[in-house]
C-alpha atoms as a printed R data frame, in Angstrom:
    type eleno elety resid chain resno       x       y       z
1   ATOM     1    CA   MET     A     1  53.037 -10.415 105.988
2   ATOM     2    CA   PRO     A     2  52.841  -8.134 103.046
3   ATOM     3    CA   GLY     A     3  52.374 -10.943 100.532
4   ATOM     4    CA   MET     A     4  49.589 -12.474 102.494
5   ATOM     5    CA   ALA     A     5  47.871  -9.113 102.848
6   ATOM     6    CA   SER     A     6  47.976  -8.561  99.035
7   ATOM     7    CA   SER     A     7  46.581 -12.004  98.310
8   ATOM     8    CA   ALA     A     8  43.777 -11.563 100.725
9   ATOM     9    CA   SER     A     9  42.727  -8.175  99.189
10  ATOM    10    CA   SER     A    10  42.378  -9.633  95.530
11  ATOM    11    CA   GLU     A    11  39.832 -12.261  96.400
12  ATOM    12    CA   VAL     A    12  36.130 -11.510  95.340
13  ATOM    13    CA   PRO     A    13  33.280 -12.516  97.556
14  ATOM    14    CA   ALA     A    14  31.045 -15.273  96.290
15  ATOM    15    CA   SER     A    15  27.964 -13.045  96.566
16  ATOM    16    CA   SER     A    16  29.443 -10.542  94.083
17  ATOM    17    CA   LEU     A    17  30.162 -13.240  91.540
18  ATOM    18    CA   GLY     A    18  26.567 -14.359  91.673
19  ATOM    19    CA   GLU     A    19  25.298 -10.848  91.004
20  ATOM    20    CA   LEU     A    20  27.624 -10.482  88.018
21  ATOM    21    CA   ALA     A    21  26.430 -13.788  86.571
22  ATOM    22    CA   ALA     A    22  22.801 -12.716  86.916
23  ATOM    23    CA   GLN     A    23  23.464  -9.386  85.221
24  ATOM    24    CA   ASN     A    24  25.281 -11.144  82.363
25  ATOM    25    CA   ARG     A    25  22.321 -13.462  81.771
26  ATOM    26    CA   LEU     A    26  19.965 -10.492  81.757
27  ATOM    27    CA   LEU     A    27  22.088  -8.628  79.182
28  ATOM    28    CA   GLN     A    28  22.225 -11.706  76.950
29  ATOM    29    CA   GLU     A    29  18.427 -12.043  77.067
30  ATOM    30    CA   GLN     A    30  18.013  -8.365  76.165
31  ATOM    31    CA   ILE     A    31  20.468  -8.711  73.271
32  ATOM    32    CA   GLN     A    32  18.594 -11.790  71.990
33  ATOM    33    CA   LYS     A    33  15.256  -9.909  72.143
34  ATOM    34    CA   GLN     A    34  16.748  -6.918  70.362
35  ATOM    35    CA   GLN     A    35  18.184  -9.223  67.660
36  ATOM    36    CA   GLN     A    36  14.758 -10.813  67.220
37  ATOM    37    CA   GLN     A    37  13.200  -7.368  66.856
38  ATOM    38    CA   ILE     A    38  15.888  -6.368  64.344
39  ATOM    39    CA   ASP     A    39  15.283  -9.565  62.354
40  ATOM    40    CA   THR     A    40  11.536  -8.929  62.400
41  ATOM    41    CA   LEU     A    41  11.999  -5.333  61.234
42  ATOM    42    CA   ARG     A    42  14.434  -6.463  58.524
43  ATOM    43    CA   GLN     A    43  11.977  -9.076  57.314
44  ATOM    44    CA   ARG     A    44   9.168  -6.483  57.118
45  ATOM    45    CA   LEU     A    45  11.465  -4.029  55.323
46  ATOM    46    CA   ASP     A    46  12.436  -6.683  52.794
47  ATOM    47    CA   GLU     A    47   8.756  -7.439  52.168
48  ATOM    48    CA   LEU     A    48   8.000  -3.742  51.669
49  ATOM    49    CA   GLN     A    49  10.951  -3.407  49.266
50  ATOM    50    CA   ASN     A    50   9.832  -6.460  47.277
51  ATOM    51    CA   LYS     A    51   6.288  -5.108  46.995
52  ATOM    52    CA   GLY     A    52   7.613  -1.732  45.883
53  ATOM    53    CA   ALA     A    53   9.773  -3.383  43.210
54  ATOM    54    CA   GLU     A    54   6.844  -5.408  41.936
55  ATOM    55    CA   LYS     A    55   4.683  -2.275  41.842
56  ATOM    56    CA   ASN     A    56   7.337  -0.342  39.950
57  ATOM    57    CA   SER     A    57   7.743  -3.165  37.455
58  ATOM    58    CA   GLU     A    58   4.051  -2.974  36.449
59  ATOM    59    CA   PRO     A    59   3.387  -0.824  33.318
60  ATOM    60    CA   ARG     A    60   1.909   2.562  34.030
61  ATOM    61    CA   PRO     A    61  -1.509   3.299  32.577
62  ATOM    62    CA   GLU     A    62  -0.127   5.918  30.187
63  ATOM    63    CA   SER     A    63   2.505   3.515  28.874
64  ATOM    64    CA   VAL     A    64   0.028   0.802  27.974
65  ATOM    65    CA   PRO     A    65  -0.385   0.765  24.200
66  ATOM    66    CA   PRO     A    66  -3.941   1.571  23.062
67  ATOM    67    CA   ALA     A    67  -6.036  -1.357  22.000
68  ATOM    68    CA   GLU     A    68  -6.612  -1.885  18.295
69  ATOM    69    CA   PRO     A    69  -9.944  -0.377  17.198
70  ATOM    70    CA   ILE     A    70 -12.633  -2.859  16.372
71  ATOM    71    CA   ARG     A    71 -13.078  -2.832  12.623
72  ATOM    72    CA   GLN     A    72 -16.637  -3.157  11.497
73  ATOM    73    CA   GLU     A    73 -17.803  -4.294   8.111
74  ATOM    74    CA   GLN     A    74 -18.858  -1.435   5.856
75  ATOM    75    CA   PRO     A    75 -22.599  -1.235   5.367
76  ATOM    76    CA   VAL     A    76 -23.994  -1.795   1.895
77  ATOM    77    CA   LEU     A    77 -25.083   1.854   1.655
78  ATOM    78    CA   ARG     A    78 -22.546   4.237   3.094
79  ATOM    79    CA   ALA     A    79 -23.417   7.193   5.255
80  ATOM    80    CA   ALA     A    80 -24.602  10.358   3.571
81  ATOM    81    CA   ARG     A    81 -21.786  12.295   5.235
82  ATOM    82    CA   GLU     A    82 -19.376  10.803   2.677
83  ATOM    83    CA   ILE     A    83 -20.998  12.713  -0.184
84  ATOM    84    CA   ARG     A    84 -18.587  15.279  -1.632
85  ATOM    85    CA   LEU     A    85 -19.838  18.530  -3.157
86  ATOM    86    CA   SER     A    86 -17.502  20.693  -5.214
87  ATOM    87    CA   GLY     A    87 -17.535  23.142  -8.074
88  ATOM    88    CA   GLU     A    88 -15.564  25.521 -10.256
89  ATOM    89    CA   VAL     A    89 -16.251  28.846 -11.905
90  ATOM    90    CA   GLY     A    90 -14.541  31.126 -14.427
91  ATOM    91    CA   LEU     A    91 -15.395  34.825 -14.713
92  ATOM    92    CA   ALA     A    92 -14.131  36.567 -17.840
93  ATOM    93    CA   PHE     A    93 -14.004  39.688 -19.952
94  ATOM    94    CA   PHE     A    94 -13.918  39.072 -23.720
95  ATOM    95    CA   ASN     A    95 -13.424  41.540 -26.539
96  ATOM    96    CA   SER     A    96 -13.098  40.764 -30.249
97  ATOM    97    CA   LYS     A    97 -13.415  42.579 -33.539
98  ATOM    98    CA   ARG     A    98 -16.709  42.691 -35.426
99  ATOM    99    CA   ASP     A    99 -16.288  39.223 -36.941
100 ATOM   100    CA   GLY     A   100 -15.420  37.613 -33.600
101 ATOM   101    CA   ALA     A   101 -17.666  35.965 -31.046
102 ATOM   102    CA   TYR     A   102 -17.537  38.925 -28.604
103 ATOM   103    CA   PRO     A   103 -17.675  42.214 -30.546
104 ATOM   104    CA   ASN     A   104 -19.242  44.248 -27.707
105 ATOM   105    CA   SER     A   105 -16.606  44.024 -24.930
106 ATOM   106    CA   GLU     A   106 -18.550  41.573 -22.787
107 ATOM   107    CA   PHE     A   107 -18.341  40.449 -19.166
108 ATOM   108    CA   VAL     A   108 -19.112  36.731 -19.102
109 ATOM   109    CA   VAL     A   109 -19.659  33.899 -16.625
110 ATOM   110    CA   ASP     A   110 -17.536  31.661 -18.793
111 ATOM   111    CA   GLU     A   111 -17.964  28.433 -16.836
112 ATOM   112    CA   ALA     A   112 -19.831  27.381 -13.695
113 ATOM   113    CA   ARG     A   113 -20.180  23.720 -12.713
114 ATOM   114    CA   LEU     A   114 -21.278  21.786  -9.650
115 ATOM   115    CA   TYR     A   115 -20.119  18.241  -8.890
116 ATOM   116    CA   VAL     A   116 -21.469  15.494  -6.633
117 ATOM   117    CA   GLU     A   117 -19.333  12.467  -5.779
118 ATOM   118    CA   ALA     A   118 -20.304   9.637  -3.450
119 ATOM   119    CA   PRO     A   119 -19.125   6.083  -2.692
120 ATOM   120    CA   VAL     A   120 -22.011   3.638  -3.027
121 ATOM   121    CA   TRP     A   121 -20.661   0.216  -2.100
122 ATOM   122    CA   LYS     A   122 -17.073  -0.975  -1.761
123 ATOM   123    CA   THR     A   123 -15.488   0.000  -5.136
124 ATOM   124    CA   VAL     A   124 -18.671   1.432  -6.685
125 ATOM   125    CA   TYR     A   125 -18.861   5.227  -6.954
126 ATOM   126    CA   PHE     A   126 -21.390   7.760  -8.201
127 ATOM   127    CA   PHE     A   127 -20.559  11.029  -9.992
128 ATOM   128    CA   ALA     A   128 -22.831  13.784 -11.319
129 ATOM   129    CA   GLU     A   129 -22.173  17.167 -12.931
130 ATOM   130    CA   LEU     A   130 -24.564  20.098 -13.204
131 ATOM   131    CA   GLN     A   131 -23.617  22.745 -15.766
132 ATOM   132    CA   LEU     A   132 -24.765  26.199 -14.666
133 ATOM   133    CA   ALA     A   133 -22.914  27.929 -17.508
134 ATOM   134    CA   THR     A   134 -20.532  26.859 -20.264
135 ATOM   135    CA   ARG     A   135 -18.965  28.686 -23.175
136 ATOM   136    CA   GLU     A   136 -20.833  26.465 -25.609
137 ATOM   137    CA   SER     A   137 -24.317  27.027 -24.158
138 ATOM   138    CA   GLU     A   138 -26.606  29.547 -25.875
139 ATOM   139    CA   ASP     A   139 -28.739  30.376 -22.808
140 ATOM   140    CA   ASN     A   140 -28.709  30.417 -19.015
141 ATOM   141    CA   SER     A   141 -30.588  27.130 -18.562
142 ATOM   142    CA   LEU     A   142 -29.226  24.324 -16.403
143 ATOM   143    CA   TYR     A   143 -27.805  21.349 -18.275
144 ATOM   144    CA   LEU     A   144 -26.846  17.864 -17.204
145 ATOM   145    CA   GLY     A   145 -23.166  17.131 -17.688
146 ATOM   146    CA   GLU     A   146 -21.690  13.779 -16.735
147 ATOM   147    CA   LEU     A   147 -23.707  11.366 -14.609
148 ATOM   148    CA   TYR     A   148 -22.421   7.834 -14.171
149 ATOM   149    CA   ALA     A   149 -21.677   4.925 -11.879
150 ATOM   150    CA   ASP     A   150 -18.073   3.744 -11.739
151 ATOM   151    CA   MET     A   151 -17.274   0.142 -10.798
152 ATOM   152    CA   GLU     A   152 -13.538  -0.117 -10.255
153 ATOM   153    CA   ASN     A   153 -11.511  -3.317 -10.590
154 ATOM   154    CA   VAL     A   154 -14.392  -5.504 -11.708
155 ATOM   155    CA   LEU     A   155 -11.779  -7.943 -13.015
156 ATOM   156    CA   THR     A   156  -8.135  -8.085 -11.891
157 ATOM   157    CA   ALA     A   157  -5.155 -10.343 -12.499
158 ATOM   158    CA   GLY     A   158  -2.109  -9.386 -10.469
159 ATOM   159    CA   HIS     A   159  -0.957  -5.784 -10.279
160 ATOM   160    CA   ASP     A   160  -0.692  -5.142 -14.029
161 ATOM   161    CA   ILE     A   161  -4.042  -6.283 -15.423
162 ATOM   162    CA   GLY     A   162  -7.372  -4.774 -14.477
163 ATOM   163    CA   LEU     A   163 -10.776  -3.862 -15.848
164 ATOM   164    CA   SER     A   164 -13.163  -1.189 -14.575
165 ATOM   165    CA   LEU     A   165 -16.672  -0.389 -15.777
166 ATOM   166    CA   ARG     A   166 -18.479   2.930 -16.220
167 ATOM   167    CA   VAL     A   167 -22.188   3.207 -17.046
168 ATOM   168    CA   GLY     A   168 -24.242   6.340 -17.658
169 ATOM   169    CA   ARG     A   169 -23.482   9.684 -19.303
170 ATOM   170    CA   PHE     A   170 -19.784  10.511 -19.526
171 ATOM   171    CA   ASN     A   171 -17.070  12.183 -21.590
172 ATOM   172    CA   ILE     A   172 -16.262  10.587 -24.945
173 ATOM   173    CA   PRO     A   173 -12.773   9.185 -24.196
174 ATOM   174    CA   PHE     A   174 -11.142  10.520 -27.379
175 ATOM   175    CA   GLY     A   175  -7.710  12.133 -27.245
176 ATOM   176    CA   GLU     A   176  -6.217  13.774 -24.162
177 ATOM   177    CA   GLU     A   177  -7.501  17.371 -24.128
178 ATOM   178    CA   TYR     A   178 -10.985  16.619 -22.789
179 ATOM   179    CA   GLN     A   179  -9.411  15.627 -19.462
180 ATOM   180    CA   ALA     A   180  -7.961  19.129 -18.961
181 ATOM   181    CA   ARG     A   181 -10.250  21.546 -20.832
182 ATOM   182    CA   ASN     A   182 -12.344  22.839 -17.903
183 ATOM   183    CA   VAL     A   183 -11.500  26.235 -16.464
184 ATOM   184    CA   MET     A   184  -9.404  25.045 -13.490
185 ATOM   185    CA   ALA     A   185  -7.315  22.538 -15.469
186 ATOM   186    CA   ASN     A   186  -6.853  24.401 -18.757
187 ATOM   187    CA   PRO     A   187  -3.617  26.455 -18.712
188 ATOM   188    CA   LEU     A   188  -5.100  28.963 -21.206
189 ATOM   189    CA   ILE     A   189  -8.450  30.746 -21.554
190 ATOM   190    CA   THR     A   190  -9.018  29.327 -25.038
191 ATOM   191    CA   HIS     A   191  -9.049  25.675 -26.059
192 ATOM   192    CA   SER     A   192  -7.172  24.042 -28.893
193 ATOM   193    CA   ILE     A   193  -8.270  24.801 -32.453
194 ATOM   194    CA   SER     A   194  -9.732  21.308 -32.917
195 ATOM   195    CA   ASP     A   195 -11.071  21.022 -29.328
196 ATOM   196    CA   LEU     A   196 -12.428  17.510 -29.720
197 ATOM   197    CA   TRP     A   197 -14.725  16.597 -26.855
198 ATOM   198    CA   GLY     A   198 -18.274  15.518 -26.067
199 ATOM   199    CA   ILE     A   199 -20.575  13.899 -23.498
200 ATOM   200    CA   ASP     A   200 -22.790  10.952 -24.418
201 ATOM   201    CA   GLU     A   201 -24.770   8.089 -22.871
202 ATOM   202    CA   GLY     A   202 -23.343   4.582 -22.959
203 ATOM   203    CA   VAL     A   203 -21.024   2.062 -21.345
204 ATOM   204    CA   GLN     A   204 -17.261   2.171 -20.995
205 ATOM   205    CA   ILE     A   205 -14.534  -0.248 -19.943
206 ATOM   206    CA   TYR     A   206 -11.047   0.904 -19.024
207 ATOM   207    CA   GLY     A   207  -7.990  -0.378 -17.256
208 ATOM   208    CA   SER     A   208  -4.488  -1.655 -17.877
209 ATOM   209    CA   LEU     A   209  -2.794  -4.534 -19.669
210 ATOM   210    CA   GLY     A   210   0.723  -4.440 -18.322
211 ATOM   211    CA   ARG     A   211   2.221  -1.078 -19.302
212 ATOM   212    CA   VAL     A   212  -0.617  -0.277 -21.713
213 ATOM   213    CA   GLN     A   213  -3.738   1.578 -20.570
214 ATOM   214    CA   TYR     A   214  -6.878   0.983 -22.601
215 ATOM   215    CA   ASN     A   215 -10.254   2.645 -22.909
216 ATOM   216    CA   LEU     A   216 -13.239   1.451 -24.936
217 ATOM   217    CA   ALA     A   217 -16.657   3.128 -25.003
218 ATOM   218    CA   VAL     A   218 -19.912   2.334 -26.812
219 ATOM   219    CA   GLN     A   219 -22.347   5.273 -26.800
220 ATOM   220    CA   ASN     A   220 -25.470   6.484 -28.605
221 ATOM   221    CA   GLY     A   221 -23.677   8.945 -30.878
222 ATOM   222    CA   GLY     A   222 -26.548  11.406 -31.478
223 ATOM   223    CA   SER     A   223 -27.122  14.698 -29.681
224 ATOM   224    CA   ASP     A   224 -30.563  13.804 -28.281
225 ATOM   225    CA   THR     A   225 -30.083  12.917 -24.604
226 ATOM   226    CA   ARG     A   226 -33.386  11.033 -24.331
227 ATOM   227    CA   HIS     A   227 -33.500   8.853 -27.455
228 ATOM   228    CA   ASP     A   228 -31.277   7.257 -30.072
229 ATOM   229    CA   TYR     A   229 -32.753   7.319 -33.569
230 ATOM   230    CA   ASN     A   230 -30.364   4.812 -35.137
231 ATOM   231    CA   SER     A   231 -29.243   1.467 -33.751
232 ATOM   232    CA   ASP     A   232 -25.706   1.962 -35.084
233 ATOM   233    CA   LYS     A   233 -23.720   3.044 -32.035
234 ATOM   234    CA   SER     A   234 -20.771   5.336 -31.527
235 ATOM   235    CA   VAL     A   235 -17.492   3.546 -30.708
236 ATOM   236    CA   THR     A   236 -14.380   5.143 -29.208
237 ATOM   237    CA   ALA     A   237 -11.072   3.453 -28.419
238 ATOM   238    CA   ARG     A   238  -7.868   4.797 -26.890
239 ATOM   239    CA   LEU     A   239  -4.578   3.080 -26.099
240 ATOM   240    CA   SER     A   240  -1.838   4.837 -24.129
241 ATOM   241    CA   ILE     A   241   1.580   3.979 -22.772
242 ATOM   242    CA   ASP     A   242   4.357   5.650 -20.777
243 ATOM   243    CA   PRO     A   243   7.588   4.259 -22.287
244 ATOM   244    CA   MET     A   244   9.541   6.610 -19.999
245 ATOM   245    CA   LYS     A   245   8.643   8.286 -16.727
246 ATOM   246    CA   SER     A   246   8.453  11.687 -18.444
247 ATOM   247    CA   LEU     A   247   6.851  10.596 -21.734
248 ATOM   248    CA   HIS     A   248   3.172   9.799 -22.371
249 ATOM   249    CA   LEU     A   249   1.907   8.530 -25.744
250 ATOM   250    CA   SER     A   250  -1.634   7.696 -26.872
251 ATOM   251    CA   ALA     A   251  -3.637   6.849 -29.974
252 ATOM   252    CA   SER     A   252  -7.409   7.394 -30.266
253 ATOM   253    CA   ALA     A   253 -10.068   6.456 -32.801
254 ATOM   254    CA   HIS     A   254 -13.753   7.409 -32.922
255 ATOM   255    CA   ARG     A   255 -16.713   6.695 -35.177
256 ATOM   256    CA   THR     A   256 -20.061   8.375 -34.606
257 ATOM   257    CA   GLY     A   257 -21.969   5.542 -36.244
258 ATOM   258    CA   THR     A   258 -24.727   6.228 -38.751
259 ATOM   259    CA   LEU     A   259 -26.914   9.100 -37.493
260 ATOM   260    CA   ASP     A   260 -30.333  10.305 -38.602
261 ATOM   261    CA   ALA     A   261 -29.846  13.845 -39.914
262 ATOM   262    CA   LYS     A   262 -33.419  15.010 -39.194
263 ATOM   263    CA   LYS     A   263 -33.878  13.427 -35.741
264 ATOM   264    CA   ASP     A   264 -30.359  13.225 -34.344
265 ATOM   265    CA   PHE     A   265 -29.539  16.512 -36.076
266 ATOM   266    CA   SER     A   266 -25.849  16.297 -35.107
267 ATOM   267    CA   SER     A   267 -23.349  14.004 -33.481
268 ATOM   268    CA   GLU     A   268 -22.393  14.340 -29.799
269 ATOM   269    CA   ILE     A   269 -18.752  15.199 -30.477
270 ATOM   270    CA   TRP     A   270 -17.446  18.728 -30.979
271 ATOM   271    CA   PHE     A   271 -14.860  19.750 -33.574
272 ATOM   272    CA   GLY     A   272 -13.692  23.309 -34.221
273 ATOM   273    CA   SER     A   273 -16.163  24.812 -31.694
274 ATOM   274    CA   GLU     A   274 -19.267  23.063 -33.091
275 ATOM   275    CA   TYR     A   275 -20.853  19.611 -33.225
276 ATOM   276    CA   LEU     A   276 -19.881  17.424 -36.160
277 ATOM   277    CA   GLY     A   277 -22.993  17.303 -38.342
278 ATOM   278    CA   PRO     A   278 -24.230  16.752 -41.900
279 ATOM   279    CA   ILE     A   279 -22.484  18.737 -44.621
280 ATOM   280    CA   GLY     A   280 -25.508  19.639 -46.680
281 ATOM   281    CA   GLY     A   281 -27.967  20.282 -43.861
282 ATOM   282    CA   THR     A   282 -30.830  18.139 -42.600
283 ATOM   283    CA   THR     A   283 -33.287  18.682 -45.487
284 ATOM   284    CA   SER     A   284 -31.290  16.962 -48.200
285 ATOM   285    CA   THR     A   285 -29.387  14.426 -46.086
286 ATOM   286    CA   PRO     A   286 -31.058  11.289 -44.634
287 ATOM   287    CA   THR     A   287 -28.011  10.016 -42.695
288 ATOM   288    CA   PHE     A   288 -24.434  11.017 -41.984
289 ATOM   289    CA   GLN     A   289 -21.445   9.764 -40.024
290 ATOM   290    CA   ALA     A   290 -17.979  10.908 -38.982
291 ATOM   291    CA   ASN     A   291 -14.683   9.173 -38.266
292 ATOM   292    CA   LEU     A   292 -11.751  10.597 -36.318
293 ATOM   293    CA   PHE     A   293  -8.195   9.524 -35.540
294 ATOM   294    CA   GLU     A   294  -5.630  11.241 -33.284
295 ATOM   295    CA   LEU     A   295  -2.108  10.761 -31.948
296 ATOM   296    CA   ASP     A   296  -0.978  12.524 -28.744
297 ATOM   297    CA   ALA     A   297   2.430  12.891 -27.131
298 ATOM   298    CA   GLN     A   298   3.393  14.712 -23.955
299 ATOM   299    CA   TRP     A   299   6.858  15.277 -22.508
300 ATOM   300    CA   HIS     A   300   6.644  16.591 -18.967
301 ATOM   301    CA   TRP     A   301   9.145  17.646 -16.347
302 ATOM   302    CA   THR     A   302   8.869  18.870 -12.751
303 ATOM   303    CA   ASP     A   303   7.525  22.344 -13.532
304 ATOM   304    CA   GLY     A   304   6.223  22.158 -17.089
305 ATOM   305    CA   HIS     A   305   5.380  20.181 -20.202
306 ATOM   306    CA   ILE     A   306   5.173  20.250 -23.954
307 ATOM   307    CA   GLN     A   307   2.555  18.274 -25.846
308 ATOM   308    CA   ALA     A   308   1.626  17.744 -29.466
309 ATOM   309    CA   THR     A   309  -1.496  16.452 -31.197
310 ATOM   310    CA   ALA     A   310  -1.990  15.385 -34.804
311 ATOM   311    CA   GLY     A   311  -5.101  13.857 -36.323
312 ATOM   312    CA   ALA     A   312  -7.443  13.336 -39.222
313 ATOM   313    CA   MET     A   313 -11.207  13.662 -39.635
314 ATOM   314    CA   GLU     A   314 -13.791  12.473 -42.140
315 ATOM   315    CA   VAL     A   315 -17.482  13.398 -42.439
316 ATOM   316    CA   ARG     A   316 -19.693  11.634 -44.970
317 ATOM   317    CA   ASP     A   317 -23.265  12.446 -46.037
318 ATOM   318    CA   ASP     A   318 -25.455   9.747 -47.515
319 ATOM   319    CA   ARG     A   319 -27.456  11.861 -49.980
320 ATOM   320    CA   PRO     A   320 -29.783  10.448 -52.638
321 ATOM   321    CA   THR     A   321 -27.795  12.331 -55.280
322 ATOM   322    CA   GLY     A   322 -24.541  10.736 -54.188
323 ATOM   323    CA   ASP     A   323 -22.129  10.388 -51.325
324 ATOM   324    CA   VAL     A   324 -20.491  13.643 -50.190
325 ATOM   325    CA   THR     A   325 -17.352  13.339 -48.091
326 ATOM   326    CA   ARG     A   326 -15.090  15.870 -46.419
327 ATOM   327    CA   ARG     A   327 -11.635  14.942 -45.177
328 ATOM   328    CA   GLY     A   328  -9.231  17.072 -43.200
329 ATOM   329    CA   LYS     A   329  -6.207  17.149 -40.945
330 ATOM   330    CA   PHE     A   330  -5.429  19.046 -37.756
331 ATOM   331    CA   TYR     A   331  -2.618  19.559 -35.271
332 ATOM   332    CA   ASN     A   332  -1.967  21.390 -31.996
333 ATOM   333    CA   ILE     A   333   1.199  22.202 -30.023
334 ATOM   334    CA   GLU     A   334   1.166  23.405 -26.404
335 ATOM   335    CA   ALA     A   335   3.949  24.351 -23.981
336 ATOM   336    CA   VAL     A   336   3.648  25.285 -20.295
337 ATOM   337    CA   GLN     A   337   6.440  26.380 -17.939
338 ATOM   338    CA   GLN     A   338   6.075  27.208 -14.251
339 ATOM   339    CA   ILE     A   339   8.067  30.354 -13.423
340 ATOM   340    CA   SER     A   340   7.308  30.597  -9.702
341 ATOM   341    CA   SER     A   341   4.793  29.106  -7.280
342 ATOM   342    CA   LYS     A   342   2.133  31.596  -8.477
343 ATOM   343    CA   LEU     A   343   3.217  32.353 -12.043
344 ATOM   344    CA   TYR     A   344   3.486  30.281 -15.209
345 ATOM   345    CA   ALA     A   345   3.724  30.888 -18.946
346 ATOM   346    CA   ALA     A   346   1.761  28.970 -21.610
347 ATOM   347    CA   ILE     A   347   1.433  29.039 -25.385
348 ATOM   348    CA   ARG     A   348  -0.629  26.987 -27.834
349 ATOM   349    CA   TRP     A   349  -0.764  26.910 -31.620
350 ATOM   350    CA   GLY     A   350  -3.031  24.835 -33.849
351 ATOM   351    CA   GLU     A   351  -4.430  24.485 -37.337
352 ATOM   352    CA   ILE     A   352  -7.222  22.710 -39.229
353 ATOM   353    CA   ARG     A   353  -7.106  22.137 -42.997
354 ATOM   354    CA   ILE     A   354 -10.095  20.759 -44.942
355 ATOM   355    CA   PRO     A   355  -9.461  21.220 -48.702
356 ATOM   356    CA   ASP     A   356 -13.140  21.098 -49.747
357 ATOM   357    CA   GLY     A   357 -14.309  23.229 -46.834
358 ATOM   358    CA   TYR     A   358 -16.425  22.498 -43.778
359 ATOM   359    CA   PRO     A   359 -18.473  24.604 -41.284
360 ATOM   360    CA   LEU     A   360 -15.757  25.731 -38.845
361 ATOM   361    CA   VAL     A   361 -16.335  28.504 -36.311
362 ATOM   362    CA   GLY     A   362 -13.352  28.714 -33.950
363 ATOM   363    CA   LEU     A   363 -13.522  32.073 -32.112
364 ATOM   364    CA   GLY     A   364 -15.429  33.722 -34.939
365 ATOM   365    CA   ASN     A   365 -19.007  34.938 -35.292
366 ATOM   366    CA   TYR     A   366 -21.205  31.853 -35.443
367 ATOM   367    CA   GLY     A   367 -23.775  33.194 -37.897
368 ATOM   368    CA   LYS     A   368 -21.128  34.307 -40.335
369 ATOM   369    CA   PHE     A   369 -18.641  31.447 -40.297
370 ATOM   370    CA   TYR     A   370 -20.794  28.361 -39.673
371 ATOM   371    CA   TYR     A   371 -22.989  29.192 -42.664
372 ATOM   372    CA   ALA     A   372 -20.214  30.698 -44.761
373 ATOM   373    CA   SER     A   373 -20.316  30.038 -48.483
374 ATOM   374    CA   PRO     A   374 -17.968  28.705 -49.604
375 ATOM   375    CA   PRO     A   375 -17.256  26.922 -46.281
376 ATOM   376    CA   THR     A   376 -14.016  27.411 -44.383
377 ATOM   377    CA   GLU     A   377 -10.997  25.482 -45.643
378 ATOM   378    CA   LYS     A   378  -8.408  26.578 -43.075
379 ATOM   379    CA   LEU     A   379  -8.638  27.643 -39.435
380 ATOM   380    CA   SER     A   380  -5.573  28.492 -37.304
């Protein structure tokens, strides 16, 4: 029958079913092994990825900030390589009329100076100046300029109060011009008409008391650099203040002390291009002394300034025949304006008046004007 034939043809032998079951088990085992291999590979890959992430998270050598340098305590004596050598020189051509200082159209080494600066210990510094040539010298010999030890901030109290100490041979701290009269700082070839300055041996204290700057010096007073022939010392005091950022004011006072006319010969401070000395010469004068007072004001702006000086002087001889005194007044006005980076204009005017006369030279012939009779009463 057809139906029976069809039913008989759809039946699968038992042996075939067994083979299929065996093949199925084999495939399952292979799949399980492959899955184990995949899991193993995935685990290894994850480990490699984790190691790579950790490696990338570590800072690179170039990104590591440099270690702080080890700071060592400064030795008591600093290395010689910290010594600073410097200098300045002015070469000039001067020409004056017959009664001037340069009547023969002269080429001159106007100034030549060498400087040595060196730190000694912490805030202690050393400074020395060697003068190869100056306008005031009468020969080509070498002269000692300043030579001192500076001890900064010996005493302090906050930011506004301080005291520093200077010992040795240094500028007499009178007025303001002496700080800018050398060839590189002076805006003009000449100096002021009074030109008060000097170098002397002694001790100096300076610093600030709030807005006020002070300076006090006690020095020998006489011109001899090796000895002092009178125990009465020179005293100089200066007080200055800047009431505004552009305004500087100062007041200075100086006394030479009593000086021996024959041994000291002159004081150590210059006035009118010559040392202050005895009026009547050294033969008739046992002792002499001088007193000075000066007010200074400077108004400065970005590219210029104007400054004014006014003062008074007194020189007194102690002669056996009676006291002889000379009194005078002086003033100076200076203006400087920068025109470009390499060009500026400057002008200065000054005058000295001593009613009874005094040996004043200025830019004149020394032999004629220092020993003039009667002595000069006005210099401008």
